CSV table of C-alpha atoms in Angstrom, one decimal:
chain,number,residue,atom,x,y,z
A,300,MET,CA,-7.3,17.1,-16.0
A,301,GLN,CA,-7.1,14.5,-18.8
A,302,ILE,CA,-4.5,11.8,-17.8
A,303,GLN,CA,-2.4,11.0,-20.9
A,304,ASN,CA,-1.4,7.5,-19.7
A,305,ASP,CA,-4.5,6.2,-18.1
A,306,LEU,CA,-3.8,2.4,-18.5
A,307,LEU,CA,-3.7,1.8,-14.7
A,308,LEU,CA,-7.2,3.4,-14.3
A,309,ARG,CA,-8.7,1.5,-17.3
A,310,ALA,CA,-7.1,-1.7,-16.0
A,311,ALA,CA,-8.6,-1.2,-12.5
A,312,LYS,CA,-12.0,-0.7,-14.0
A,313,GLY,CA,-11.8,-3.8,-16.3
A,314,GLU,CA,-11.8,-1.6,-19.4
A,315,LYS,CA,-9.8,-2.7,-22.5
A,316,VAL,CA,-6.1,-1.8,-22.4
A,317,GLU,CA,-3.4,-1.8,-25.2
A,318,ARG,CA,-1.0,-3.5,-22.7
A,319,THR,CA,-0.7,-4.3,-19.0
A,320,PRO,CA,0.1,-1.3,-16.7
A,321,VAL,CA,2.9,-1.6,-14.3
A,322,TRP,CA,4.2,0.0,-11.1
A,323,LEU,CA,6.0,-1.1,-8.0
A,324,MET,CA,5.1,-1.1,-4.4
A,325,ARG,CA,7.7,1.1,-2.6
A,326,GLN,CA,9.0,2.4,-5.9
A,327,ALA,CA,9.3,6.0,-4.5
A,328,GLY,CA,12.7,5.7,-3.1
A,329,ARG,CA,14.7,2.8,-1.6
A,330,ILE,CA,16.5,1.6,-4.8
A,331,LEU,CA,17.1,5.0,-6.5
A,332,PRO,CA,20.3,7.0,-5.8
A,333,GLU,CA,18.4,10.1,-6.6
A,334,TYR,CA,16.0,9.3,-3.7
A,335,ARG,CA,18.8,8.8,-1.3
A,336,ALA,CA,20.4,12.1,-2.3
A,337,VAL,CA,17.1,13.8,-1.4
A,338,ARG,CA,16.8,11.9,1.9
A,339,GLU,CA,20.3,12.7,3.0
A,340,SER,CA,19.4,16.5,2.6
A,341,VAL,CA,17.1,16.1,5.6
A,342,SER,CA,17.2,14.5,9.1
A,343,GLY,CA,15.5,11.3,8.0
A,344,PHE,CA,12.5,9.5,6.7
A,345,ILE,CA,9.8,11.4,8.7
A,346,GLU,CA,11.2,14.9,7.8
A,347,LEU,CA,11.2,14.0,4.1
A,348,ALA,CA,7.5,12.5,4.4
A,349,GLN,CA,6.5,15.8,6.1
A,350,THR,CA,8.1,18.2,3.6
A,351,PRO,CA,5.5,18.4,0.8
A,352,GLU,CA,7.9,19.7,-1.9
A,353,LEU,CA,10.4,17.0,-1.2
A,354,ALA,CA,7.7,14.2,-0.9
A,355,ALA,CA,6.4,15.3,-4.3
A,356,GLU,CA,9.9,15.3,-5.8
A,357,VAL,CA,10.6,11.6,-4.8
A,358,THR,CA,7.1,10.6,-5.7
A,359,ILE,CA,7.8,11.6,-9.4
A,360,GLN,CA,11.3,10.2,-9.6
A,361,PRO,CA,10.3,6.6,-10.5
A,362,VAL,CA,7.9,7.9,-13.3
A,363,ASP,CA,11.0,9.8,-14.9
A,364,LEU,CA,13.7,7.3,-14.0
A,365,LEU,CA,11.9,3.9,-14.3
A,366,GLY,CA,9.1,4.6,-16.6
A,367,VAL,CA,6.3,3.3,-14.4
A,368,ASP,CA,2.7,3.7,-15.4
A,369,ALA,CA,1.6,5.4,-12.1
A,370,ALA,CA,3.1,7.5,-9.2
A,371,ILE,CA,2.3,6.5,-5.6
A,372,ILE,CA,2.5,9.4,-3.1
A,373,PHE,CA,5.5,9.2,-0.9
A,374,SER,CA,4.3,8.7,2.6
A,375,ASP,CA,3.9,6.1,5.4
A,376,ILE,CA,1.0,4.1,6.8
A,377,LEU,CA,1.9,5.3,10.3
A,378,VAL,CA,0.8,8.9,9.6
A,379,ILE,CA,-2.6,7.8,10.8
A,380,PRO,CA,-1.8,7.0,14.4
A,381,GLU,CA,0.2,10.2,14.6
A,382,ALA,CA,-2.7,12.2,13.3
A,383,MET,CA,-4.9,10.4,16.0
A,384,GLY,CA,-2.4,11.6,18.7
A,385,LEU,CA,0.0,8.7,19.0
A,386,PRO,CA,3.4,9.9,17.4
A,387,TYR,CA,6.0,7.6,16.2
A,388,GLU,CA,9.7,7.6,15.6
A,389,MET,CA,11.7,6.0,12.7
A,390,VAL,CA,14.7,4.2,14.2
A,391,GLU,CA,17.5,3.5,11.8
A,392,LYS,CA,17.8,-0.2,11.0
A,393,ARG,CA,14.9,-1.1,13.4
A,394,GLY,CA,11.9,0.7,11.9
A,395,PRO,CA,9.0,2.5,13.5
A,396,TRP,CA,8.8,2.8,17.3
A,397,PHE,CA,6.0,4.4,19.4
A,398,PRO,CA,6.9,5.9,22.7
A,399,ASN,CA,3.4,5.5,23.9
A,400,THR,CA,1.0,2.7,23.0
A,401,VAL,CA,-2.8,1.8,23.5
A,402,SER,CA,-3.4,-0.9,26.1
A,403,SER,CA,-6.4,0.2,28.1
A,404,ALA,CA,-9.7,2.1,27.8
A,405,SER,CA,-8.1,5.2,29.4
A,406,ASP,CA,-5.5,5.2,26.5
A,407,LEU,CA,-8.5,5.6,24.1
A,408,GLN,CA,-9.4,8.8,25.8
A,409,LYS,CA,-6.0,10.3,24.9
A,410,ILE,CA,-6.5,9.7,21.1
A,411,ARG,CA,-9.0,11.0,18.6
A,412,VAL,CA,-10.6,10.4,15.1
A,413,ALA,CA,-8.3,12.2,12.6
A,414,ASP,CA,-10.0,14.5,10.1
A,415,GLY,CA,-7.5,13.9,7.3
A,416,ALA,CA,-7.3,17.3,5.6
A,417,ASN,CA,-6.1,19.3,8.7
A,418,ASP,CA,-4.4,16.6,10.7
A,419,LEU,CA,-2.5,15.3,7.6
A,420,SER,CA,-2.3,18.6,5.6
A,421,TYR,CA,1.4,17.9,4.7
A,422,VAL,CA,0.3,14.7,2.8
A,423,ILE,CA,-2.6,16.6,1.2
A,424,LYS,CA,-0.2,19.4,0.1
A,425,ALA,CA,2.2,16.7,-1.2
A,426,ILE,CA,-0.5,15.3,-3.3
A,427,GLU,CA,-1.5,18.7,-4.7
A,428,ILE,CA,2.0,19.5,-5.7
A,429,THR,CA,2.7,16.2,-7.2
A,430,LYS,CA,-0.6,16.4,-9.2
A,431,LYS,CA,0.5,19.8,-10.6
A,432,GLU,CA,4.0,18.6,-11.5
A,433,LEU,CA,3.0,15.4,-13.0
A,434,ASN,CA,0.7,17.5,-15.2
A,435,GLY,CA,-1.5,14.5,-16.3
A,436,ARG,CA,1.3,12.2,-17.4
A,437,VAL,CA,0.2,9.2,-15.3
A,438,PRO,CA,-2.3,8.7,-12.4
A,439,LEU,CA,-1.4,9.3,-8.8
A,440,ILE,CA,-2.1,6.6,-6.3
A,441,GLY,CA,-3.0,7.5,-2.7
A,442,PHE,CA,-3.0,5.0,0.1
A,443,ALA,CA,-3.5,4.1,3.8
A,444,GLY,CA,-2.8,1.2,6.0
A,445,ALA,CA,-5.7,-1.3,6.8
A,446,PRO,CA,-7.1,-0.8,10.3
A,447,TRP,CA,-5.8,-4.1,11.7
A,448,THR,CA,-2.3,-3.3,10.6
A,449,ILE,CA,-2.3,0.2,12.1
A,450,PHE,CA,-3.9,-1.3,15.3
A,451,ALA,CA,-1.0,-3.8,15.5
A,452,TYR,CA,1.5,-1.0,15.6
A,453,MET,CA,-0.5,1.1,18.0
A,454,VAL,CA,-0.8,-1.7,20.5
A,455,GLU,CA,2.6,-3.4,20.0
A,456,GLY,CA,4.6,-0.1,19.8
A,457,SER,CA,7.0,-1.3,17.0
A,458,GLY,CA,7.3,-4.0,14.3
A,459,SER,CA,7.3,-7.6,15.6
A,460,LYS,CA,7.5,-11.2,14.3
A,461,THR,CA,4.5,-12.2,16.2
A,462,PHE,CA,2.5,-9.1,17.2
A,463,SER,CA,1.7,-11.1,20.3
A,464,LYS,CA,0.5,-8.0,22.4
A,465,ALA,CA,-1.8,-6.8,19.6
A,466,ARG,CA,-3.2,-10.3,18.9
A,467,ALA,CA,-3.6,-11.0,22.8
A,468,MET,CA,-5.8,-7.8,23.0
A,469,LEU,CA,-8.2,-9.2,20.4
A,470,TYR,CA,-8.8,-12.2,22.8
A,471,THR,CA,-8.7,-10.4,26.2
A,472,GLU,CA,-10.2,-7.0,25.2
A,473,PRO,CA,-12.4,-7.7,22.1
A,474,LYS,CA,-14.7,-4.6,23.0
A,475,LEU,CA,-11.8,-2.3,23.3
A,476,SER,CA,-10.2,-3.7,20.2
A,477,HIS,CA,-13.3,-3.0,18.2
A,478,GLN,CA,-13.5,0.6,19.7
A,479,LEU,CA,-9.9,1.3,18.5
A,480,LEU,CA,-10.4,-0.4,15.1
A,481,GLN,CA,-13.5,1.8,14.5
A,482,MET,CA,-11.6,4.9,15.4
A,483,ILE,CA,-8.8,3.9,13.0
A,484,THR,CA,-11.4,3.1,10.3
A,485,ASP,CA,-13.1,6.5,10.6
A,486,SER,CA,-9.8,8.3,10.5
A,487,THR,CA,-8.8,6.3,7.5
A,488,VAL,CA,-12.0,7.1,5.6
A,489,ASN,CA,-11.4,10.8,6.3
A,490,TYR,CA,-7.8,10.5,5.1
A,491,LEU,CA,-8.5,8.7,2.0
A,492,LYS,CA,-11.3,11.2,1.0
A,493,ALA,CA,-9.0,14.1,1.7
A,494,GLN,CA,-6.4,12.5,-0.5
A,495,ILE,CA,-9.0,12.0,-3.4
A,496,GLN,CA,-10.2,15.6,-3.0
A,497,ALA,CA,-6.5,16.6,-3.3
A,498,GLY,CA,-6.1,14.7,-6.6
A,499,ALA,CA,-5.4,11.0,-5.9
A,500,ASP,CA,-6.8,9.0,-8.9
A,501,LEU,CA,-6.8,5.6,-7.2
A,502,VAL,CA,-6.4,4.4,-3.5
A,503,GLN,CA,-4.8,1.3,-2.2
A,504,ILE,CA,-5.3,-0.2,1.2
A,505,PHE,CA,-2.3,-2.0,2.6
A,506,ASP,CA,-2.9,-4.8,5.1
A,507,SER,CA,0.8,-5.5,5.7
A,508,TRP,CA,0.2,-7.9,8.8
A,509,ALA,CA,-2.9,-9.7,7.4
A,510,GLY,CA,-1.3,-13.0,7.5
A,511,ILE,CA,-0.6,-13.2,11.3
A,512,LEU,CA,-4.2,-13.6,12.0
A,513,GLY,CA,-6.3,-16.8,11.6
A,514,PRO,CA,-9.2,-16.8,9.2
A,515,GLU,CA,-12.1,-16.1,11.8
A,516,GLN,CA,-10.2,-13.3,13.5
A,517,TYR,CA,-9.2,-11.8,10.2
A,518,GLU,CA,-12.9,-11.7,9.3
A,519,GLU,CA,-13.8,-10.1,12.6
A,520,PHE,CA,-11.0,-7.7,13.3
A,521,SER,CA,-9.8,-6.8,9.8
A,522,LEU,CA,-12.0,-7.5,6.9
A,523,ARG,CA,-15.1,-6.0,8.4
A,524,TYR,CA,-13.2,-2.8,8.7
A,525,ILE,CA,-11.7,-3.0,5.2
A,526,ARG,CA,-15.3,-3.6,4.0
A,527,GLN,CA,-16.5,-0.4,5.7
A,528,ILE,CA,-13.6,1.6,4.0
A,529,CYS,CA,-14.4,0.2,0.6
A,530,ASP,CA,-18.2,1.0,1.1
A,531,ALA,CA,-17.5,4.6,2.2
A,532,VAL,CA,-14.9,5.6,-0.4
A,533,ASN,CA,-16.6,5.6,-3.8
A,534,GLU,CA,-15.0,8.5,-5.7
A,535,VAL,CA,-12.1,6.6,-7.3
A,536,PRO,CA,-11.0,2.9,-7.9
A,537,LYS,CA,-9.8,1.0,-4.8
A,538,THR,CA,-7.1,-1.7,-4.5
A,539,VAL,CA,-6.9,-4.0,-1.3
A,540,PHE,CA,-3.5,-5.6,-0.8
A,541,ALA,CA,-3.6,-8.0,2.2
A,542,LYS,CA,-0.3,-9.8,2.6
A,543,GLY,CA,-0.4,-13.4,3.7
A,544,ALA,CA,-4.3,-13.5,3.7
A,545,PHE,CA,-4.4,-16.4,1.2
A,546,PHE,CA,-7.4,-17.7,3.3
A,547,ALA,CA,-9.4,-14.6,2.6
A,548,ARG,CA,-9.2,-14.4,-1.1
A,549,GLU,CA,-12.8,-15.6,-1.7
A,550,ALA,CA,-14.2,-13.0,0.8
A,551,MET,CA,-12.0,-10.3,-0.9
A,552,GLY,CA,-13.7,-11.1,-4.2
A,553,LYS,CA,-16.9,-9.8,-2.6
A,554,LEU,CA,-15.4,-6.4,-1.5
A,555,ASN,CA,-16.6,-3.2,-3.0
A,556,CYS,CA,-13.3,-2.5,-4.7
A,557,GLU,CA,-11.9,-2.9,-8.1
A,558,THR,CA,-8.5,-4.5,-7.6
A,559,ILE,CA,-7.1,-7.2,-5.3
A,560,GLY,CA,-3.3,-7.3,-4.8
A,561,LEU,CA,-1.8,-10.7,-4.6
A,562,ASP,CA,1.5,-11.4,-2.8
A,563,TRP,CA,4.1,-13.8,-4.3
A,564,ASN,CA,2.9,-16.8,-2.3
A,565,MET,CA,-0.6,-16.6,-3.7
A,566,GLY,CA,-1.0,-18.9,-6.9
A,567,ILE,CA,-2.4,-16.9,-9.8
A,568,SER,CA,-4.8,-19.2,-11.4
A,569,GLU,CA,-6.1,-20.4,-8.0
A,570,SER,CA,-6.6,-16.8,-6.9
A,571,ARG,CA,-8.4,-16.0,-10.1
A,572,LYS,CA,-10.9,-18.8,-9.4
A,573,MET,CA,-11.4,-17.8,-5.8
A,574,ILE,CA,-11.7,-14.1,-6.4
A,575,GLY,CA,-13.6,-14.2,-9.7
A,576,GLU,CA,-13.4,-12.7,-13.1
A,577,ASN,CA,-15.0,-9.3,-12.1
A,578,LYS,CA,-11.9,-8.0,-10.1
A,579,THR,CA,-8.6,-6.8,-11.5
A,580,LEU,CA,-5.6,-8.8,-10.0
A,581,GLN,CA,-2.5,-7.0,-9.1
A,582,GLY,CA,1.0,-8.5,-8.7
A,583,ASN,CA,2.7,-10.7,-8.1
A,584,LEU,CA,6.4,-11.3,-8.9
A,585,ASP,CA,8.6,-12.4,-5.9
A,586,PRO,CA,10.7,-9.2,-5.3
A,587,ALA,CA,13.7,-11.5,-4.9
A,588,ALA,CA,13.5,-12.5,-8.6
A,589,LEU,CA,14.9,-9.0,-9.4
A,590,TYR,CA,18.2,-10.1,-7.8
A,591,GLY,CA,18.7,-12.2,-11.0
A,592,ASN,CA,20.6,-11.1,-14.2
A,593,PRO,CA,18.7,-9.5,-17.0
A,594,ASP,CA,17.8,-12.9,-18.6
A,595,GLN,CA,16.6,-14.4,-15.3
A,596,VAL,CA,14.5,-11.4,-14.6
A,597,ARG,CA,13.0,-11.4,-18.1
A,598,THR,CA,12.2,-15.1,-17.8
A,599,ALA,CA,10.6,-14.8,-14.4
A,600,THR,CA,8.5,-11.8,-15.5
A,601,VAL,CA,7.3,-13.5,-18.7
A,602,GLN,CA,6.3,-16.6,-16.6
A,603,MET,CA,4.3,-14.4,-14.3
A,604,MET,CA,2.6,-12.4,-17.2
A,605,GLU,CA,1.6,-15.7,-19.1
A,606,GLN,CA,-0.3,-16.9,-16.0
A,607,PHE,CA,-2.3,-13.6,-15.8
A,608,LYS,CA,-3.0,-13.7,-19.6
A,609,GLY,CA,-6.7,-13.3,-20.5
A,610,GLY,CA,-7.8,-11.7,-17.2
A,611,ARG,CA,-7.9,-8.2,-15.7
A,612,HIS,CA,-4.4,-7.5,-14.5
A,613,ILE,CA,-2.1,-4.8,-13.2
A,614,ALA,CA,1.6,-5.9,-13.1
A,615,ASN,CA,3.5,-5.3,-9.9
A,616,LEU,CA,5.7,-7.2,-7.3
A,617,GLY,CA,4.1,-9.4,-4.6
A,618,HIS,CA,5.5,-6.9,-2.0
A,619,GLY,CA,7.6,-3.8,-1.9
A,620,VAL,CA,10.9,-3.6,-3.9
A,621,TYR,CA,13.9,-4.4,-1.6
A,622,PRO,CA,16.3,-1.5,-1.1
A,623,ASP,CA,19.4,-3.3,-2.3
A,624,ILE,CA,18.0,-4.4,-5.6
A,625,ASP,CA,19.7,-3.0,-8.8
A,626,PRO,CA,17.5,-0.3,-10.4
A,627,GLU,CA,18.6,-1.6,-13.8
A,628,MET,CA,16.9,-5.0,-12.9
A,629,VAL,CA,13.8,-3.0,-12.0
A,630,LYS,CA,13.9,-1.4,-15.4
A,631,VAL,CA,14.2,-4.9,-17.0
A,632,PHE,CA,11.1,-6.0,-15.2
A,633,ILE,CA,9.1,-2.9,-16.3
A,634,GLN,CA,10.3,-3.1,-20.0
A,635,THR,CA,9.5,-6.8,-20.1
A,636,VAL,CA,5.9,-6.1,-18.8
A,637,LYS,CA,5.5,-3.3,-21.3
A,638,SER,CA,6.7,-5.4,-24.3
A,639,PHE,CA,4.7,-8.5,-23.3
A,640,LYS,CA,2.1,-9.5,-26.0
């Protein structure tokens, strides 16, 4: 199917664009009353993500209501551990929680490599429905969590400020850690390929907890597995977003992917020098800038756009949009990017 607005795909590939494309991480939901209405019709986040028709509906809402240049499938990075045999719960105001965790070699025997298409059929179905309903208006982004980030949850059992259990395992059980990371990597490759088969036009790898590892550990326990995914998935453009991994930007410039996402702590000109000219940079306005009034949001957005000027760029925030941000300020951000010359 011919995509009418293919700015995102052209920008990712480094082709000429009339203007910079723009979308937001976590745009599907959170800030939109229309999303909250759909979510309140079910028991909670997990049921919404596992109901393909509703997941498709909330995926498309930001395209209609905010005017973004891409949709990103409504799902969660933690569907991978669940598909591997480690289910999770979403606890209100606390986030994800795993009743069982991986802490020993015997725990590895209880999980498996997920096949993607069957184990995560509800996400695949949601992508198929979304593609049909988008009808070629904008590209659809698929995604998965990076293996280290998924590992951190599977070992820790929940979110954490330090992920000390997960980090301890890297030191005390490196062989076991690599075995689990490889299982997650194989599952993720299967999953991303199934998403692409169903219609995803671009995929993003989210390494949400990249910044809690030191440079050497990040190379050994995260980047080598992201590298495997990038090398295995060749069908569509790929974006890698590693929050806090400022020390790995040069290495990321060598990954087999088209786009590197920057968080808001990463200097733009410095990142361009480290990553190089042959990658598209994505980002990286501080989400907190959207708490300002319209003039303040416009000023902050223009300042960001000026710094990216002349290089390959996809406009976004430096992390997901916060749930209490006014949707009108999100629209100001999007319109400012679209009118930037």
